[in-house]
XYZ file of C-alpha atoms in Angstrom:
252
model
C -69.508 -31.444 -31.952
C -68.162 -33.578 -29.253
C -68.986 -36.472 -27.012
C -67.089 -37.736 -23.754
C -64.492 -39.612 -25.684
C -64.885 -38.414 -29.520
C -65.020 -35.403 -31.667
C -67.458 -35.000 -34.644
C -66.368 -32.431 -37.294
C -68.947 -29.678 -37.598
C -68.791 -29.299 -41.464
C -71.326 -29.417 -44.144
C -70.290 -32.860 -45.623
C -72.794 -35.024 -47.400
C -74.531 -37.487 -45.018
C -72.693 -40.567 -46.371
C -69.246 -39.039 -45.210
C -68.497 -40.098 -41.712
C -65.809 -38.925 -39.582
C -64.557 -38.844 -35.922
C -61.474 -37.639 -33.919
C -60.495 -39.616 -30.836
C -59.450 -38.069 -27.569
C -57.146 -39.339 -25.022
C -60.346 -40.671 -23.124
C -61.711 -43.924 -23.018
C -59.025 -46.609 -23.270
C -56.879 -48.874 -21.111
C -53.199 -47.419 -21.471
C -51.364 -46.471 -18.431
C -49.539 -43.096 -17.745
C -48.113 -41.345 -19.683
C -50.222 -42.922 -22.409
C -53.364 -42.753 -20.606
C -55.594 -43.597 -21.794
C -56.780 -44.130 -25.458
C -53.572 -44.190 -26.883
C -53.864 -45.426 -30.556
C -50.112 -45.203 -31.624
C -48.092 -48.355 -31.795
C -44.732 -46.479 -32.089
C -44.576 -44.481 -29.050
C -43.445 -46.827 -26.362
C -46.707 -48.015 -24.942
C -47.490 -51.556 -24.195
C -48.504 -53.169 -27.663
C -51.414 -55.025 -25.608
C -52.853 -52.016 -24.547
C -52.479 -50.208 -27.815
C -54.241 -53.449 -29.495
C -57.092 -53.265 -26.959
C -57.615 -49.643 -27.713
C -57.882 -50.072 -31.298
C -60.503 -52.925 -30.841
C -62.185 -50.315 -28.717
C -62.945 -48.233 -31.811
C -65.584 -50.408 -32.931
C -67.566 -49.887 -29.621
C -67.159 -45.928 -29.593
C -67.803 -45.833 -33.097
C -70.550 -48.102 -33.660
C -71.034 -47.408 -37.497
C -67.100 -47.748 -37.963
C -67.160 -50.310 -40.983
C -63.573 -51.763 -40.802
C -60.284 -51.610 -39.222
C -58.585 -48.071 -40.178
C -55.757 -48.045 -42.558
C -52.854 -47.517 -40.021
C -50.028 -45.490 -41.733
C -46.198 -45.231 -40.964
C -46.262 -41.422 -40.833
C -43.158 -39.643 -41.630
C -43.956 -36.043 -41.937
C -43.799 -36.502 -45.693
C -46.280 -36.018 -48.639
C -46.974 -39.372 -49.746
C -50.802 -40.090 -50.078
C -51.884 -43.487 -50.492
C -55.147 -44.829 -52.240
C -56.362 -46.564 -49.239
C -58.557 -49.300 -51.388
C -55.476 -51.171 -52.020
C -52.731 -50.002 -49.548
C -51.097 -52.217 -46.967
C -51.202 -51.275 -43.303
C -48.013 -49.802 -42.028
C -47.009 -48.394 -45.364
C -44.901 -45.272 -45.106
C -47.397 -42.448 -46.093
C -48.820 -39.226 -44.424
C -52.220 -39.111 -46.196
C -54.908 -41.330 -47.559
C -57.862 -41.101 -49.879
C -60.808 -43.432 -50.982
C -63.778 -43.594 -53.120
C -64.769 -47.003 -52.069
C -67.480 -47.297 -49.281
C -66.458 -48.934 -45.893
C -62.638 -48.117 -46.431
C -61.567 -46.015 -43.384
C -58.615 -43.705 -43.907
C -56.828 -42.610 -40.735
C -53.691 -40.557 -39.291
C -52.425 -40.305 -35.839
C -51.550 -37.037 -34.325
C -50.508 -35.312 -30.995
C -49.885 -31.743 -31.976
C -49.612 -32.106 -35.727
C -52.891 -30.907 -37.641
C -55.213 -33.619 -39.077
C -56.982 -32.339 -42.155
C -60.068 -34.019 -43.115
C -61.338 -33.727 -46.611
C -64.314 -34.656 -48.794
C -66.033 -33.560 -52.013
C -69.562 -32.037 -52.003
C -71.104 -35.124 -53.773
C -70.010 -37.484 -51.083
C -68.085 -39.460 -53.384
C -64.427 -39.315 -52.349
C -62.808 -38.676 -48.801
C -59.441 -38.123 -47.494
C -57.085 -37.258 -44.561
C -53.698 -35.681 -44.219
C -51.100 -35.717 -41.403
C -49.974 -31.941 -41.689
C -47.408 -30.876 -39.156
C -45.244 -27.890 -40.236
C -42.851 -30.203 -42.289
C -45.815 -31.813 -43.994
C -47.447 -28.644 -44.708
C -44.303 -26.683 -46.031
C -43.520 -30.142 -48.192
C -47.046 -30.052 -49.668
C -48.890 -32.842 -47.960
C -52.203 -31.070 -48.428
C -51.358 -30.548 -52.075
C -50.595 -34.060 -52.781
C -53.885 -35.207 -50.962
C -56.187 -33.004 -53.114
C -54.472 -34.124 -56.017
C -55.180 -37.587 -55.201
C -58.948 -36.859 -54.889
C -58.922 -36.008 -58.582
C -61.584 -33.407 -57.727
C -61.740 -29.657 -58.337
C -60.884 -27.678 -55.186
C -63.880 -25.694 -55.409
C -65.921 -29.096 -55.005
C -63.955 -29.841 -51.849
C -64.794 -29.314 -48.298
C -62.176 -29.517 -45.520
C -62.111 -29.597 -41.624
C -59.116 -28.822 -39.588
C -59.058 -31.008 -36.512
C -57.162 -30.650 -33.102
C -53.562 -29.399 -33.201
C -51.087 -27.218 -31.419
C -52.509 -23.585 -31.330
C -51.032 -20.368 -32.410
C -50.314 -19.405 -28.672
C -48.264 -22.546 -27.961
C -46.340 -23.442 -31.117
C -43.311 -21.886 -30.866
C -40.546 -22.356 -33.926
C -37.139 -21.071 -34.899
C -36.531 -18.328 -37.494
C -35.307 -21.182 -39.880
C -38.926 -22.614 -40.054
C -40.502 -19.234 -40.758
C -37.980 -18.502 -43.403
C -38.758 -21.770 -45.172
C -42.310 -21.042 -45.326
C -41.670 -17.503 -46.656
C -39.416 -18.861 -49.300
C -42.251 -20.943 -50.682
C -44.867 -18.188 -50.171
C -44.293 -14.691 -48.712
C -47.931 -14.541 -47.836
C -47.134 -17.145 -45.109
C -45.702 -14.177 -43.086
C -49.126 -13.386 -41.809
C -49.235 -16.773 -39.974
C -46.377 -16.034 -37.631
C -45.903 -13.523 -34.703
C -42.836 -12.717 -32.769
C -42.357 -15.005 -29.658
C -39.327 -15.076 -27.426
C -36.030 -13.592 -28.720
C -35.314 -15.338 -32.141
C -38.588 -17.561 -32.128
C -41.750 -17.261 -33.683
C -45.339 -18.265 -32.900
C -46.659 -20.298 -35.693
C -50.120 -20.742 -36.643
C -50.750 -24.242 -38.387
C -54.380 -23.557 -38.981
C -53.747 -20.477 -40.872
C -51.020 -21.923 -42.851
C -53.432 -24.988 -43.713
C -56.088 -22.409 -44.945
C -53.542 -20.505 -47.094
C -52.380 -23.841 -48.758
C -56.074 -24.830 -49.219
C -57.180 -21.579 -50.620
C -54.331 -21.618 -53.125
C -55.982 -24.973 -54.420
C -59.592 -23.176 -54.348
C -60.511 -25.173 -51.456
C -62.471 -22.359 -49.483
C -64.961 -24.320 -47.679
C -62.832 -24.947 -44.598
C -64.184 -25.525 -41.116
C -62.738 -26.344 -37.766
C -59.572 -25.045 -36.328
C -60.413 -24.313 -32.916
C -59.081 -27.025 -30.696
C -55.611 -26.617 -29.054
C -53.864 -30.069 -28.201
C -51.229 -28.135 -26.109
C -53.790 -26.385 -23.882
C -56.327 -29.090 -23.297
C -54.620 -31.476 -21.103
C -57.745 -33.589 -20.208
C -58.821 -34.263 -23.793
C -55.820 -34.194 -25.845
C -52.394 -35.530 -26.311
C -49.551 -33.069 -27.031
C -45.945 -34.127 -27.888
C -44.911 -30.558 -27.317
C -46.199 -30.379 -23.966
C -45.429 -33.769 -22.642
C -42.798 -35.389 -24.716
C -43.812 -38.945 -24.189
C -47.190 -39.576 -24.717
C -50.042 -41.067 -26.809
C -51.562 -40.476 -30.267
C -55.094 -39.603 -31.170
C -56.616 -40.841 -34.454
C -58.738 -38.740 -37.075
C -60.693 -40.990 -39.262
C -62.872 -40.520 -42.204
C -64.900 -42.987 -44.642
C -67.904 -43.392 -46.883
C -70.793 -45.256 -45.362
C -71.376 -48.315 -47.258
C -74.112 -48.625 -49.647
C -76.522 -50.825 -47.536
C -75.888 -48.632 -44.470
C -78.785 -46.307 -43.704
C -77.808 -42.769 -43.686
């Protein structure tokens, strides 16, 4: 589901699991960051970024708190968001505490939202190709302390398989880890391969017995109006993927 400025995951999550993904629409940043840039590390005016972050409370009226903004490094570290400090170096976060908002920023990399069927734990991972290869999904699932079969996943907007060209070294690295990853690549220009991040994520999730996977249909590179894309634009903003458990006193 989507609105003018937000995407809402279409997945069978329990009612108390809340999630939203921002687009590039609805903020105050000037080009090339126009307009709802939430990334403070990309060269945008800090005042504009701060204003955009404040706008989240208006855009998402039931957002219970300031999101935990991470210092993302394309790694595998997953934090418990209950006690983590903003700006900590990590690429994923989980929480069992209502009212704590986990978040990652992306502009082509794949955001993976996770929850359990009981609605007792949520998490989010920043999964570009480096993070996928290194195991960020695995570290996030491990941190949730639930069997994979009890988890649901939703794959957010990312660069699609028709646009994400990589070198042979990237394909080779995935095949060393799992030969079945070959099905996620198809030949592109000479010496290049088109990489399907969505398919790679689904493979990793399936290996963890997470088979209830939704999403995976929005290409950031193709949709210039709604999405930032680093591969397309170079200097650009960042979108946020947010997930939290509704506070106990909040009507669901």
